[in-house]
Amino acid sequence: MGKIHVLSRVVADQIAAGEVVERPASVVKELLENSIDAGATSIQVDIDGGGVGRVRVLDNGEGLSAEDAVAAFGRHATSKIADIDDLSRIDSYGFRGEALPSIASVSKIRVDTRTRDQVAGTRLVIEGGDMRETRETGCPTGTDFEVTDLFYNVPARRKFLKQASTEGTHCVEAVIRMALVCPAVGFRILVNGRRVRELPSVDDPLSRVRDLFAAESLAKAEGNEDGVRVQAVLGAPDRARAGAGSLYTYVNGRFVRDRALLRAVTAAFGGTLEQGRYPVGFIRVEVPPAACDVNVHPQKTEVRFADPRTVFRAVTHVIGTMAARSPWTGAISAPVPPADGVREEAMSYASGRSFFSPPASTPIRAPRPFRPDPTTAAPEPSPSTTATGGAPRFPTGVLQGVSAGRFSAMHYIGQGAGTYLLLEDGPDLVIMDQHAAHERVTYENLRAQLQEGRVRSQRLLVPHPVDLGPAEADRIMEFQDDLSRLGLDVERAGADRVAIHGIPAEAAGASPDRLLAEMIIALEQGRDGSRGEGDDRVIATIACHSSVRAGRSMAPREVQALLSLMDGVDFAGHCPHGRPVLARIPWVEIGRRVGRGSP
Amino acid sequence: MKVTLSRQCFSAALARTSGIADRKSSMQILSNVLVSTEGDDRVRFAATDLSLSAEGLFPARVDKDGAVTLPARTLHDVVKNMPDGPITLNVDGDAVEVTAGRTRFRLLSLPADDFPTIPDAAEVSFFDVKEKHLAGMIDRCAYSISSDETRPHINGALFQGDGKILRMVTTDGHRLSKVECRVQESGFYNFNMVIPQKGILEIRRLLGDSEDTVSIGSLDGSVFLKRKVEVEKATDDQPAVTADVCLSSKLIETEFPPYDQVIPKQQEKRMIVPRGKLLDALKRVSIVSSDRTLGVKFVLSEGAVEIVTDNPSIGGSSDVVDVSYDGADMEIGFNAKYFIDVLSVLNDEEVAVELSGDLDPAVVKDTAGEFVGVVMPMRI
């Protein structure tokens, strides 16, 4: 007999299974992908004995006909692609057609499934890849997929599994990875019959992330750049975790572990993240299917981008813009309450409503990637342009879930380098940039005044004359009304001269002519945008001029006053130019530096 | 050098001078006080931060001539904590021994030759002013000195002698105050100087509210204020011990703005307000104003002025003060702090507030006709 012979189908499947089905969590992942590809809006996952004993995924998706159900266990049977060209347009999870036969070859499977238009469902029972039973059965629309005794026929593989509790954790993690990217799908997780997670269907990722990280203050960023759509919900950098374990990254709806993406996050946070630490949360990147290759590995946690630099730039920028305004800083370790709607939803589940009743909002068919949609995908502002002289645009809305801070409760230690205020806040040493802090406060005051109508203007005792060329004087007078609305009263005082009669009260100490010059620049830059955008630029300029300069010593009383003012500001984390107002160093870290170790 | 002073005298000498010594200066010697002998019965103490200087001659027993500089603050602390009785200062190489009874300190010194020269008052022609007059003028004007160091011409007080009138004017660009003081004493003033804010405050520290006179004069861009201070009270068997103290400050060289044009000659509306009540009302309503700008509205009607604040993020407040007013109704906004400041420095029961349009200056006048305050409105 020749040395070479063809492997039996079962052995071949078992070998393939080694790649696809590494551990029980892989089964969970494959089954969830199928459920979501089937349009399920509610999924229940049961994990018994670390998933080795039993994994059951129950969904309300479209189900399979008897014929399809049987075919699904054939090698490379897939509904998702037909020819190799489709590979470049993959927008569903599974596509290799390897998953089901692989799982089937190393476990015992029972499937009950029914499509909406069938009267009776189908039951399949498969053991070690062999079809044992095919019959009609009564079941609801959807698929109930049960995998028991995983690796019962591959003892070598079974030996390498970790403790049941560890494998169970991995299984739950697999569900969470999926749940984060499919917020419209309700998930319920039971481990050994005990319900461990109930994630109701919600409208947006923020609510889903919030359900999962209830103790974190979270902020959301969204943007679309060069065809790369980025969506992120992230926790505060000062609560970042060692390692990226709690940062869930997705490309085109698939969970991936990509170093470049993590580097982009680090870059976006600038110096605020410690080395090797990542914020908790969720980042979703959408690129056209043709622009990335997810077919690198059967586990599909790796991805290759056609143009990694564009992706890097987009992620860095979108997250960086959010990080720059530091929406977390205000809510110092304050837990974020779930939005009202979410709470209600959760309670209605608890009060016995059927888990499989469809959620109130029409779910999207996850995970269809977002198509670049000009009507909804607002272009992100260009990066902060302080360096190039223009005032950056920054958000004016109050961020969801962020409350005002408690700065005045911090203990003031002293001033350093005439520039930084040192404060103690519970477990942290807080180093605050006095100019940036002040600027932020002034900016918010100005905005409040503007919302009331106009910026308050202090009249000058002696009108301040500004000599200009005639053309320049005309240019300035064009903006007379805008300037007046923004607190600067200017009048013509001759052919090539204007006189400043009043300046914004908040900037009472500023030099009037410099203020005029910079307000004009800001107004001209803002001309193309909306009026609100232009106003924002201008009041940022005013705020900068009116604020305590670095290098000026501040009396403790002044510091207290500043801190109380900061309490009243919506989110005082960054100065209007996007520089962070403060840095936190945990005392523990300082203890480590001086070799004190943990207290 | 070896000198001996009474503890009170030593302590008074340092209290008058060491405050000027600049602890934060990068020049270490500026944080020192210069101690040098003057004849055989007096010791000169001097300190400077290069723009302000203080020196004083204090009675002492001089055993050995010489001069030395010592860290002002440390020396002051040492002397304050010495037991009562005479304190001896004895120079021994680079160190100085300070002893009182059995208490002994050794302090490291810096050479007196390195100490900067401080303006010499010897050539100054002084004129005399009652200290209460000068103090009163500063008290009513200092609040409106601009603290903006980039505008040096108003970063101080204009001080003028105009025949029988002493005049002080200050402004920060949004308000102005002018005090005139008619002096009865013989003499005829004719001077014009701008004293920086720091100098004004140090001068004020040296003044009491008595009828005593102090001498003031200027030379080479500095103003000098000279007075006698009591360092030991008179006892039954000994008259009071006094010392001569002289403070000097560099003057601001740039011209003070022409203040006269800013003070309106004629205003349309005039109300007489109870100063204390208006002040209280302003303080009350500005509680509800987190702004640094403290915008308040004055709503004038016959016989009353209503003070109103409206802060979108906190709330609002209002209060009504009965005033004597029969002009037309009007509304005008102000920075409450500006009005609080000007009302606080006056003592009169009633003051006059004169107004014209809602963007025109307000004028506050006292009863005696010495004080005029101008406050520019805020457009709210």
JSON list of N, CA and C in Angstrom, two decimals, chain A residues 438 442 445 448-449 452 454-462 464 484-485 487-489 503 505-506 508-509 546 549 553 565, chain B residues 24 148 150-151 171 173-176 262 289-295 310-312 335 338 359 361 374 376-380:
[
{"chain": "A", "resi": 438, "resn": "HIS", "atom": "N", "xyz": [-8.58, 78.92, 33.03]},
{"chain": "A", "resi": 438, "resn": "HIS", "atom": "CA", "xyz": [-9.25, 80.20, 33.05]},
{"chain": "A", "resi": 438, "resn": "HIS", "atom": "C", "xyz": [-9.91, 80.48, 31.71]},
{"chain": "A", "resi": 442, "resn": "THR", "atom": "N", "xyz": [-13.82, 81.33, 30.95]},
{"chain": "A", "resi": 442, "resn": "THR", "atom": "CA", "xyz": [-14.23, 82.56, 30.27]},
{"chain": "A", "resi": 442, "resn": "THR", "atom": "C", "xyz": [-15.01, 82.23, 29.01]},
{"chain": "A", "resi": 445, "resn": "ASN", "atom": "N", "xyz": [-18.49, 81.37, 29.83]},
{"chain": "A", "resi": 445, "resn": "ASN", "atom": "CA", "xyz": [-19.25, 82.56, 30.21]},
{"chain": "A", "resi": 445, "resn": "ASN", "atom": "C", "xyz": [-19.66, 83.35, 28.98]},
{"chain": "A", "resi": 448, "resn": "ALA", "atom": "N", "xyz": [-22.47, 81.71, 27.20]},
{"chain": "A", "resi": 448, "resn": "ALA", "atom": "CA", "xyz": [-23.75, 81.92, 27.88]},
{"chain": "A", "resi": 448, "resn": "ALA", "atom": "C", "xyz": [-24.29, 83.31, 27.56]},
{"chain": "A", "resi": 449, "resn": "GLN", "atom": "N", "xyz": [-23.41, 84.29, 27.55]},
{"chain": "A", "resi": 449, "resn": "GLN", "atom": "CA", "xyz": [-23.85, 85.65, 27.24]},
{"chain": "A", "resi": 449, "resn": "GLN", "atom": "C", "xyz": [-24.37, 85.74, 25.82]},
{"chain": "A", "resi": 452, "resn": "GLU", "atom": "N", "xyz": [-27.76, 84.55, 25.24]},
{"chain": "A", "resi": 452, "resn": "GLU", "atom": "CA", "xyz": [-28.78, 85.48, 25.68]},
{"chain": "A", "resi": 452, "resn": "GLU", "atom": "C", "xyz": [-28.99, 86.60, 24.70]},
{"chain": "A", "resi": 454, "resn": "ARG", "atom": "N", "xyz": [-26.19, 88.97, 23.28]},
{"chain": "A", "resi": 454, "resn": "ARG", "atom": "CA", "xyz": [-24.91, 89.52, 22.88]},
{"chain": "A", "resi": 454, "resn": "ARG", "atom": "C", "xyz": [-23.93, 89.44, 24.04]},
{"chain": "A", "resi": 455, "resn": "VAL", "atom": "N", "xyz": [-22.67, 89.55, 23.68]},
{"chain": "A", "resi": 455, "resn": "VAL", "atom": "CA", "xyz": [-21.63, 89.51, 24.70]},
{"chain": "A", "resi": 455, "resn": "VAL", "atom": "C", "xyz": [-21.61, 90.85, 25.43]},
{"chain": "A", "resi": 456, "resn": "ARG", "atom": "N", "xyz": [-21.54, 90.79, 26.74]},
{"chain": "A", "resi": 456, "resn": "ARG", "atom": "CA", "xyz": [-21.54, 92.01, 27.54]},
{"chain": "A", "resi": 456, "resn": "ARG", "atom": "C", "xyz": [-20.29, 92.83, 27.25]},
{"chain": "A", "resi": 457, "resn": "SER", "atom": "N", "xyz": [-20.53, 94.11, 27.11]},
{"chain": "A", "resi": 457, "resn": "SER", "atom": "CA", "xyz": [-19.44, 94.97, 26.68]},
{"chain": "A", "resi": 457, "resn": "SER", "atom": "C", "xyz": [-19.17, 96.07, 27.70]},
{"chain": "A", "resi": 458, "resn": "GLN", "atom": "N", "xyz": [-17.92, 96.19, 28.10]},
{"chain": "A", "resi": 458, "resn": "GLN", "atom": "CA", "xyz": [-17.54, 97.25, 29.03]},
{"chain": "A", "resi": 458, "resn": "GLN", "atom": "C", "xyz": [-17.12, 98.48, 28.23]},
{"chain": "A", "resi": 459, "resn": "ARG", "atom": "N", "xyz": [-17.78, 99.61, 28.49]},
{"chain": "A", "resi": 459, "resn": "ARG", "atom": "CA", "xyz": [-17.40, 100.85, 27.80]},
{"chain": "A", "resi": 459, "resn": "ARG", "atom": "C", "xyz": [-16.06, 101.33, 28.32]},
{"chain": "A", "resi": 460, "resn": "LEU", "atom": "N", "xyz": [-15.29, 101.91, 27.42]},
{"chain": "A", "resi": 460, "resn": "LEU", "atom": "CA", "xyz": [-13.99, 102.44, 27.82]},
{"chain": "A", "resi": 460, "resn": "LEU", "atom": "C", "xyz": [-14.11, 103.90, 28.19]},
{"chain": "A", "resi": 461, "resn": "LEU", "atom": "N", "xyz": [-13.32, 104.28, 29.15]},
{"chain": "A", "resi": 461, "resn": "LEU", "atom": "CA", "xyz": [-13.29, 105.66, 29.61]},
{"chain": "A", "resi": 461, "resn": "LEU", "atom": "C", "xyz": [-12.84, 106.57, 28.47]},
{"chain": "A", "resi": 462, "resn": "VAL", "atom": "N", "xyz": [-11.78, 106.14, 27.83]},
{"chain": "A", "resi": 462, "resn": "VAL", "atom": "CA", "xyz": [-11.26, 106.90, 26.69]},
{"chain": "A", "resi": 462, "resn": "VAL", "atom": "C", "xyz": [-11.31, 105.97, 25.49]},
{"chain": "A", "resi": 464, "resn": "HIS", "atom": "N", "xyz": [-10.42, 103.97, 22.40]},
{"chain": "A", "resi": 464, "resn": "HIS", "atom": "CA", "xyz": [-9.08, 103.57, 22.05]},
{"chain": "A", "resi": 464, "resn": "HIS", "atom": "C", "xyz": [-8.90, 103.70, 20.55]},
{"chain": "A", "resi": 484, "resn": "SER", "atom": "N", "xyz": [-20.04, 94.18, 17.45]},
{"chain": "A", "resi": 484, "resn": "SER", "atom": "CA", "xyz": [-20.84, 94.73, 18.54]},
{"chain": "A", "resi": 484, "resn": "SER", "atom": "C", "xyz": [-21.58, 93.61, 19.26]},
{"chain": "A", "resi": 485, "resn": "ARG", "atom": "N", "xyz": [-22.12, 92.68, 18.46]},
{"chain": "A", "resi": 485, "resn": "ARG", "atom": "CA", "xyz": [-22.80, 91.53, 19.06]},
{"chain": "A", "resi": 485, "resn": "ARG", "atom": "C", "xyz": [-21.83, 90.74, 19.93]},
{"chain": "A", "resi": 487, "resn": "GLY", "atom": "N", "xyz": [-19.40, 92.00, 21.58]},
{"chain": "A", "resi": 487, "resn": "GLY", "atom": "CA", "xyz": [-18.91, 92.77, 22.72]},
{"chain": "A", "resi": 487, "resn": "GLY", "atom": "C", "xyz": [-17.90, 93.85, 22.41]},
{"chain": "A", "resi": 488, "resn": "LEU", "atom": "N", "xyz": [-17.51, 93.98, 21.16]},
{"chain": "A", "resi": 488, "resn": "LEU", "atom": "CA", "xyz": [-16.52, 95.01, 20.83]},
{"chain": "A", "resi": 488, "resn": "LEU", "atom": "C", "xyz": [-17.21, 96.13, 20.03]},
{"chain": "A", "resi": 489, "resn": "ASP", "atom": "N", "xyz": [-17.28, 97.29, 20.64]},
{"chain": "A", "resi": 489, "resn": "ASP", "atom": "CA", "xyz": [-17.91, 98.43, 19.97]},
{"chain": "A", "resi": 489, "resn": "ASP", "atom": "C", "xyz": [-16.85, 99.25, 19.27]},
{"chain": "A", "resi": 503, "resn": "ILE", "atom": "N", "xyz": [-15.19, 97.05, 25.02]},
{"chain": "A", "resi": 503, "resn": "ILE", "atom": "CA", "xyz": [-14.62, 95.73, 24.74]},
{"chain": "A", "resi": 503, "resn": "ILE", "atom": "C", "xyz": [-15.36, 94.71, 25.59]},
{"chain": "A", "resi": 505, "resn": "ALA", "atom": "N", "xyz": [-16.69, 92.51, 28.27]},
{"chain": "A", "resi": 505, "resn": "ALA", "atom": "CA", "xyz": [-16.46, 92.71, 29.70]},
{"chain": "A", "resi": 505, "resn": "ALA", "atom": "C", "xyz": [-15.54, 91.63, 30.27]},
{"chain": "A", "resi": 506, "resn": "GLU", "atom": "N", "xyz": [-15.65, 90.42, 29.71]},
{"chain": "A", "resi": 506, "resn": "GLU", "atom": "CA", "xyz": [-14.81, 89.34, 30.22]},
{"chain": "A", "resi": 506, "resn": "GLU", "atom": "C", "xyz": [-13.34, 89.59, 29.92]},
{"chain": "A", "resi": 508, "resn": "ALA", "atom": "N", "xyz": [-11.90, 92.50, 29.94]},
{"chain": "A", "resi": 508, "resn": "ALA", "atom": "CA", "xyz": [-11.72, 93.91, 30.31]},
{"chain": "A", "resi": 508, "resn": "ALA", "atom": "C", "xyz": [-10.25, 94.32, 30.42]},
{"chain": "A", "resi": 509, "resn": "GLY", "atom": "N", "xyz": [-9.41, 93.36, 30.73]},
{"chain": "A", "resi": 509, "resn": "GLY", "atom": "CA", "xyz": [-8.02, 93.73, 30.91]},
{"chain": "A", "resi": 509, "resn": "GLY", "atom": "C", "xyz": [-7.18, 93.63, 29.64]},
{"chain": "A", "resi": 546, "resn": "SER", "atom": "N", "xyz": [-8.42, 87.19, 27.69]},
{"chain": "A", "resi": 546, "resn": "SER", "atom": "CA", "xyz": [-8.86, 87.69, 28.98]},
{"chain": "A", "resi": 546, "resn": "SER", "atom": "C", "xyz": [-8.32, 86.87, 30.12]},
{"chain": "A", "resi": 549, "resn": "ARG", "atom": "N", "xyz": [-2.46, 84.89, 32.52]},
{"chain": "A", "resi": 549, "resn": "ARG", "atom": "CA", "xyz": [-1.34, 84.37, 31.76]},
{"chain": "A", "resi": 549, "resn": "ARG", "atom": "C", "xyz": [-0.55, 83.36, 32.59]},
{"chain": "A", "resi": 553, "resn": "SER", "atom": "N", "xyz": [1.74, 84.75, 39.27]},
{"chain": "A", "resi": 553, "resn": "SER", "atom": "CA", "xyz": [1.42, 84.04, 40.51]},
{"chain": "A", "resi": 553, "resn": "SER", "atom": "C", "xyz": [-0.01, 84.35, 40.90]},
{"chain": "A", "resi": 565, "resn": "LEU", "atom": "N", "xyz": [-15.47, 78.74, 39.73]},
{"chain": "A", "resi": 565, "resn": "LEU", "atom": "CA", "xyz": [-15.97, 79.08, 38.40]},
{"chain": "A", "resi": 565, "resn": "LEU", "atom": "C", "xyz": [-15.97, 77.84, 37.52]},
{"chain": "B", "resi": 24, "resn": "LYS", "atom": "N", "xyz": [12.00, 86.69, 46.33]},
{"chain": "B", "resi": 24, "resn": "LYS", "atom": "CA", "xyz": [11.93, 85.83, 45.14]},
{"chain": "B", "resi": 24, "resn": "LYS", "atom": "C", "xyz": [12.96, 86.21, 44.08]},
{"chain": "B", "resi": 148, "resn": "ASP", "atom": "N", "xyz": [-2.61, 96.48, 35.13]},
{"chain": "B", "resi": 148, "resn": "ASP", "atom": "CA", "xyz": [-2.08, 95.98, 33.87]},
{"chain": "B", "resi": 148, "resn": "ASP", "atom": "C", "xyz": [-0.68, 96.54, 33.65]},
{"chain": "B", "resi": 150, "resn": "THR", "atom": "N", "xyz": [1.25, 96.11, 31.33]},
{"chain": "B", "resi": 150, "resn": "THR", "atom": "CA", "xyz": [1.58, 96.48, 29.95]},
{"chain": "B", "resi": 150, "resn": "THR", "atom": "C", "xyz": [1.14, 97.91, 29.64]},
{"chain": "B", "resi": 151, "resn": "ARG", "atom": "N", "xyz": [0.43, 98.53, 30.58]},
{"chain": "B", "resi": 151, "resn": "ARG", "atom": "CA", "xyz": [0.03, 99.93, 30.37]},
{"chain": "B", "resi": 151, "resn": "ARG", "atom": "C", "xyz": [0.60, 100.77, 31.50]},
{"chain": "B", "resi": 171, "resn": "THR", "atom": "N", "xyz": [-6.72, 105.61, 37.30]},
{"chain": "B", "resi": 171, "resn": "THR", "atom": "CA", "xyz": [-7.70, 105.04, 36.36]},
{"chain": "B", "resi": 171, "resn": "THR", "atom": "C", "xyz": [-7.21, 103.70, 35.86]},
{"chain": "B", "resi": 173, "resn": "GLY", "atom": "N", "xyz": [-8.89, 102.60, 32.96]},
{"chain": "B", "resi": 173, "resn": "GLY", "atom": "CA", "xyz": [-9.44, 102.58, 31.61]},
{"chain": "B", "resi": 173, "resn": "GLY", "atom": "C", "xyz": [-10.95, 102.38, 31.59]},
{"chain": "B", "resi": 174, "resn": "HIS", "atom": "N", "xyz": [-11.50, 101.87, 32.70]},
{"chain": "B", "resi": 174, "resn": "HIS", "atom": "CA", "xyz": [-12.95, 101.70, 32.77]},
{"chain": "B", "resi": 174, "resn": "HIS", "atom": "C", "xyz": [-13.57, 102.61, 33.81]},
{"chain": "B", "resi": 175, "resn": "ARG", "atom": "N", "xyz": [-12.75, 103.07, 34.73]},
{"chain": "B", "resi": 175, "resn": "ARG", "atom": "CA", "xyz": [-13.22, 103.97, 35.77]},
{"chain": "B", "resi": 175, "resn": "ARG", "atom": "C", "xyz": [-12.06, 104.84, 36.19]},
{"chain": "B", "resi": 176, "resn": "LEU", "atom": "N", "xyz": [-12.40, 105.88, 36.89]},
{"chain": "B", "resi": 176, "resn": "LEU", "atom": "CA", "xyz": [-11.38, 106.83, 37.26]},
{"chain": "B", "resi": 176, "resn": "LEU", "atom": "C", "xyz": [-11.77, 107.41, 38.59]},
{"chain": "B", "resi": 262, "resn": "VAL", "atom": "N", "xyz": [-11.99, 113.37, 30.58]},
{"chain": "B", "resi": 262, "resn": "VAL", "atom": "CA", "xyz": [-12.80, 112.17, 30.77]},
{"chain": "B", "resi": 262, "resn": "VAL", "atom": "C", "xyz": [-13.95, 112.43, 31.75]},
{"chain": "B", "resi": 289, "resn": "SER", "atom": "N", "xyz": [-24.26, 86.02, 40.68]},
{"chain": "B", "resi": 289, "resn": "SER", "atom": "CA", "xyz": [-23.58, 86.37, 39.46]},
{"chain": "B", "resi": 289, "resn": "SER", "atom": "C", "xyz": [-22.22, 85.73, 39.50]},
{"chain": "B", "resi": 290, "resn": "SER", "atom": "N", "xyz": [-22.09, 84.62, 38.78]},
{"chain": "B", "resi": 290, "resn": "SER", "atom": "CA", "xyz": [-20.82, 83.89, 38.85]},
{"chain": "B", "resi": 290, "resn": "SER", "atom": "C", "xyz": [-19.76, 84.54, 37.98]},
{"chain": "B", "resi": 291, "resn": "ASP", "atom": "N", "xyz": [-20.21, 85.41, 37.11]},
{"chain": "B", "resi": 291, "resn": "ASP", "atom": "CA", "xyz": [-19.26, 86.06, 36.21]},
{"chain": "B", "resi": 291, "resn": "ASP", "atom": "C", "xyz": [-18.26, 86.87, 36.99]},
{"chain": "B", "resi": 292, "resn": "ARG", "atom": "N", "xyz": [-17.08, 86.96, 36.43]},
{"chain": "B", "resi": 292, "resn": "ARG", "atom": "CA", "xyz": [-16.15, 87.91, 36.99]},
{"chain": "B", "resi": 292, "resn": "ARG", "atom": "C", "xyz": [-16.64, 89.31, 36.70]},
{"chain": "B", "resi": 293, "resn": "THR", "atom": "N", "xyz": [-17.48, 89.42, 35.67]},
{"chain": "B", "resi": 293, "resn": "THR", "atom": "CA", "xyz": [-17.88, 90.74, 35.23]},
{"chain": "B", "resi": 293, "resn": "THR", "atom": "C", "xyz": [-19.01, 91.31, 36.06]},
{"chain": "B", "resi": 294, "resn": "LEU", "atom": "N", "xyz": [-19.70, 90.49, 36.82]},
{"chain": "B", "resi": 294, "resn": "LEU", "atom": "CA", "xyz": [-20.74, 90.95, 37.72]},
{"chain": "B", "resi": 294, "resn": "LEU", "atom": "C", "xyz": [-21.65, 92.02, 37.11]},
{"chain": "B", "resi": 295, "resn": "GLY", "atom": "N", "xyz": [-22.23, 91.70, 35.99]},
{"chain": "B", "resi": 295, "resn": "GLY", "atom": "CA", "xyz": [-23.10, 92.68, 35.34]},
{"chain": "B", "resi": 295, "resn": "GLY", "atom": "C", "xyz": [-24.39, 92.90, 36.12]},
{"chain": "B", "resi": 310, "resn": "ASP", "atom": "N", "xyz": [-29.24, 89.17, 36.17]},
{"chain": "B", "resi": 310, "resn": "ASP", "atom": "CA", "xyz": [-29.87, 88.05, 35.48]},
{"chain": "B", "resi": 310, "resn": "ASP", "atom": "C", "xyz": [-28.76, 87.18, 34.96]},
{"chain": "B", "resi": 311, "resn": "ASN", "atom": "N", "xyz": [-28.59, 86.02, 35.57]},
{"chain": "B", "resi": 311, "resn": "ASN", "atom": "CA", "xyz": [-27.51, 85.13, 35.16]},
{"chain": "B", "resi": 311, "resn": "ASN", "atom": "C", "xyz": [-28.12, 83.83, 34.67]},
{"chain": "B", "resi": 312, "resn": "PRO", "atom": "N", "xyz": [-27.95, 83.54, 33.38]},
{"chain": "B", "resi": 312, "resn": "PRO", "atom": "CA", "xyz": [-28.63, 82.37, 32.81]},
{"chain": "B", "resi": 312, "resn": "PRO", "atom": "C", "xyz": [-28.28, 81.07, 33.52]},
{"chain": "B", "resi": 335, "resn": "ASN", "atom": "N", "xyz": [-20.67, 97.02, 35.77]},
{"chain": "B", "resi": 335, "resn": "ASN", "atom": "CA", "xyz": [-19.98, 95.98, 36.51]},
{"chain": "B", "resi": 335, "resn": "ASN", "atom": "C", "xyz": [-20.18, 96.32, 37.98]},
{"chain": "B", "resi": 338, "resn": "TYR", "atom": "N", "xyz": [-17.34, 97.54, 40.13]},
{"chain": "B", "resi": 338, "resn": "TYR", "atom": "CA", "xyz": [-16.86, 98.91, 39.98]},
{"chain": "B", "resi": 338, "resn": "TYR", "atom": "C", "xyz": [-17.62, 99.86, 40.90]},
{"chain": "B", "resi": 359, "resn": "LEU", "atom": "N", "xyz": [-24.95, 104.62, 27.56]},
{"chain": "B", "resi": 359, "resn": "LEU", "atom": "CA", "xyz": [-23.58, 104.25, 27.21]},
{"chain": "B", "resi": 359, "resn": "LEU", "atom": "C", "xyz": [-22.61, 105.35, 27.64]},
{"chain": "B", "resi": 361, "resn": "PRO", "atom": "N", "xyz": [-20.71, 107.82, 30.64]},
{"chain": "B", "resi": 361, "resn": "PRO", "atom": "CA", "xyz": [-20.17, 107.58, 31.96]},
{"chain": "B", "resi": 361, "resn": "PRO", "atom": "C", "xyz": [-21.10, 108.01, 33.10]},
{"chain": "B", "resi": 374, "resn": "VAL", "atom": "N", "xyz": [-15.55, 108.26, 38.25]},
{"chain": "B", "resi": 374, "resn": "VAL", "atom": "CA", "xyz": [-16.23, 108.04, 36.97]},
{"chain": "B", "resi": 374, "resn": "VAL", "atom": "C", "xyz": [-16.28, 106.53, 36.74]},
{"chain": "B", "resi": 376, "resn": "MET", "atom": "N", "xyz": [-17.54, 103.71, 33.89]},
{"chain": "B", "resi": 376, "resn": "MET", "atom": "CA", "xyz": [-18.12, 103.50, 32.56]},
{"chain": "B", "resi": 376, "resn": "MET", "atom": "C", "xyz": [-19.13, 102.37, 32.63]},
{"chain": "B", "resi": 377, "resn": "PRO", "atom": "N", "xyz": [-20.23, 102.49, 31.89]},
{"chain": "B", "resi": 377, "resn": "PRO", "atom": "CA", "xyz": [-21.26, 101.45, 31.96]},
{"chain": "B", "resi": 377, "resn": "PRO", "atom": "C", "xyz": [-20.86, 100.19, 31.20]},
{"chain": "B", "resi": 378, "resn": "MET", "atom": "N", "xyz": [-21.64, 99.18, 31.41]},
{"chain": "B", "resi": 378, "resn": "MET", "atom": "CA", "xyz": [-21.46, 97.93, 30.67]},
{"chain": "B", "resi": 378, "resn": "MET", "atom": "C", "xyz": [-22.74, 97.71, 29.87]},
{"chain": "B", "resi": 379, "resn": "ARG", "atom": "N", "xyz": [-22.55, 97.39, 28.59]},
{"chain": "B", "resi": 379, "resn": "ARG", "atom": "CA", "xyz": [-23.73, 97.11, 27.78]},
{"chain": "B", "resi": 379, "resn": "ARG", "atom": "C", "xyz": [-24.13, 95.66, 28.03]},
{"chain": "B", "resi": 380, "resn": "ILE", "atom": "N", "xyz": [-25.28, 95.49, 28.65]},
{"chain": "B", "resi": 380, "resn": "ILE", "atom": "CA", "xyz": [-25.67, 94.13, 29.03]},
{"chain": "B", "resi": 380, "resn": "ILE", "atom": "C", "xyz": [-26.71, 93.57, 28.05]}
]
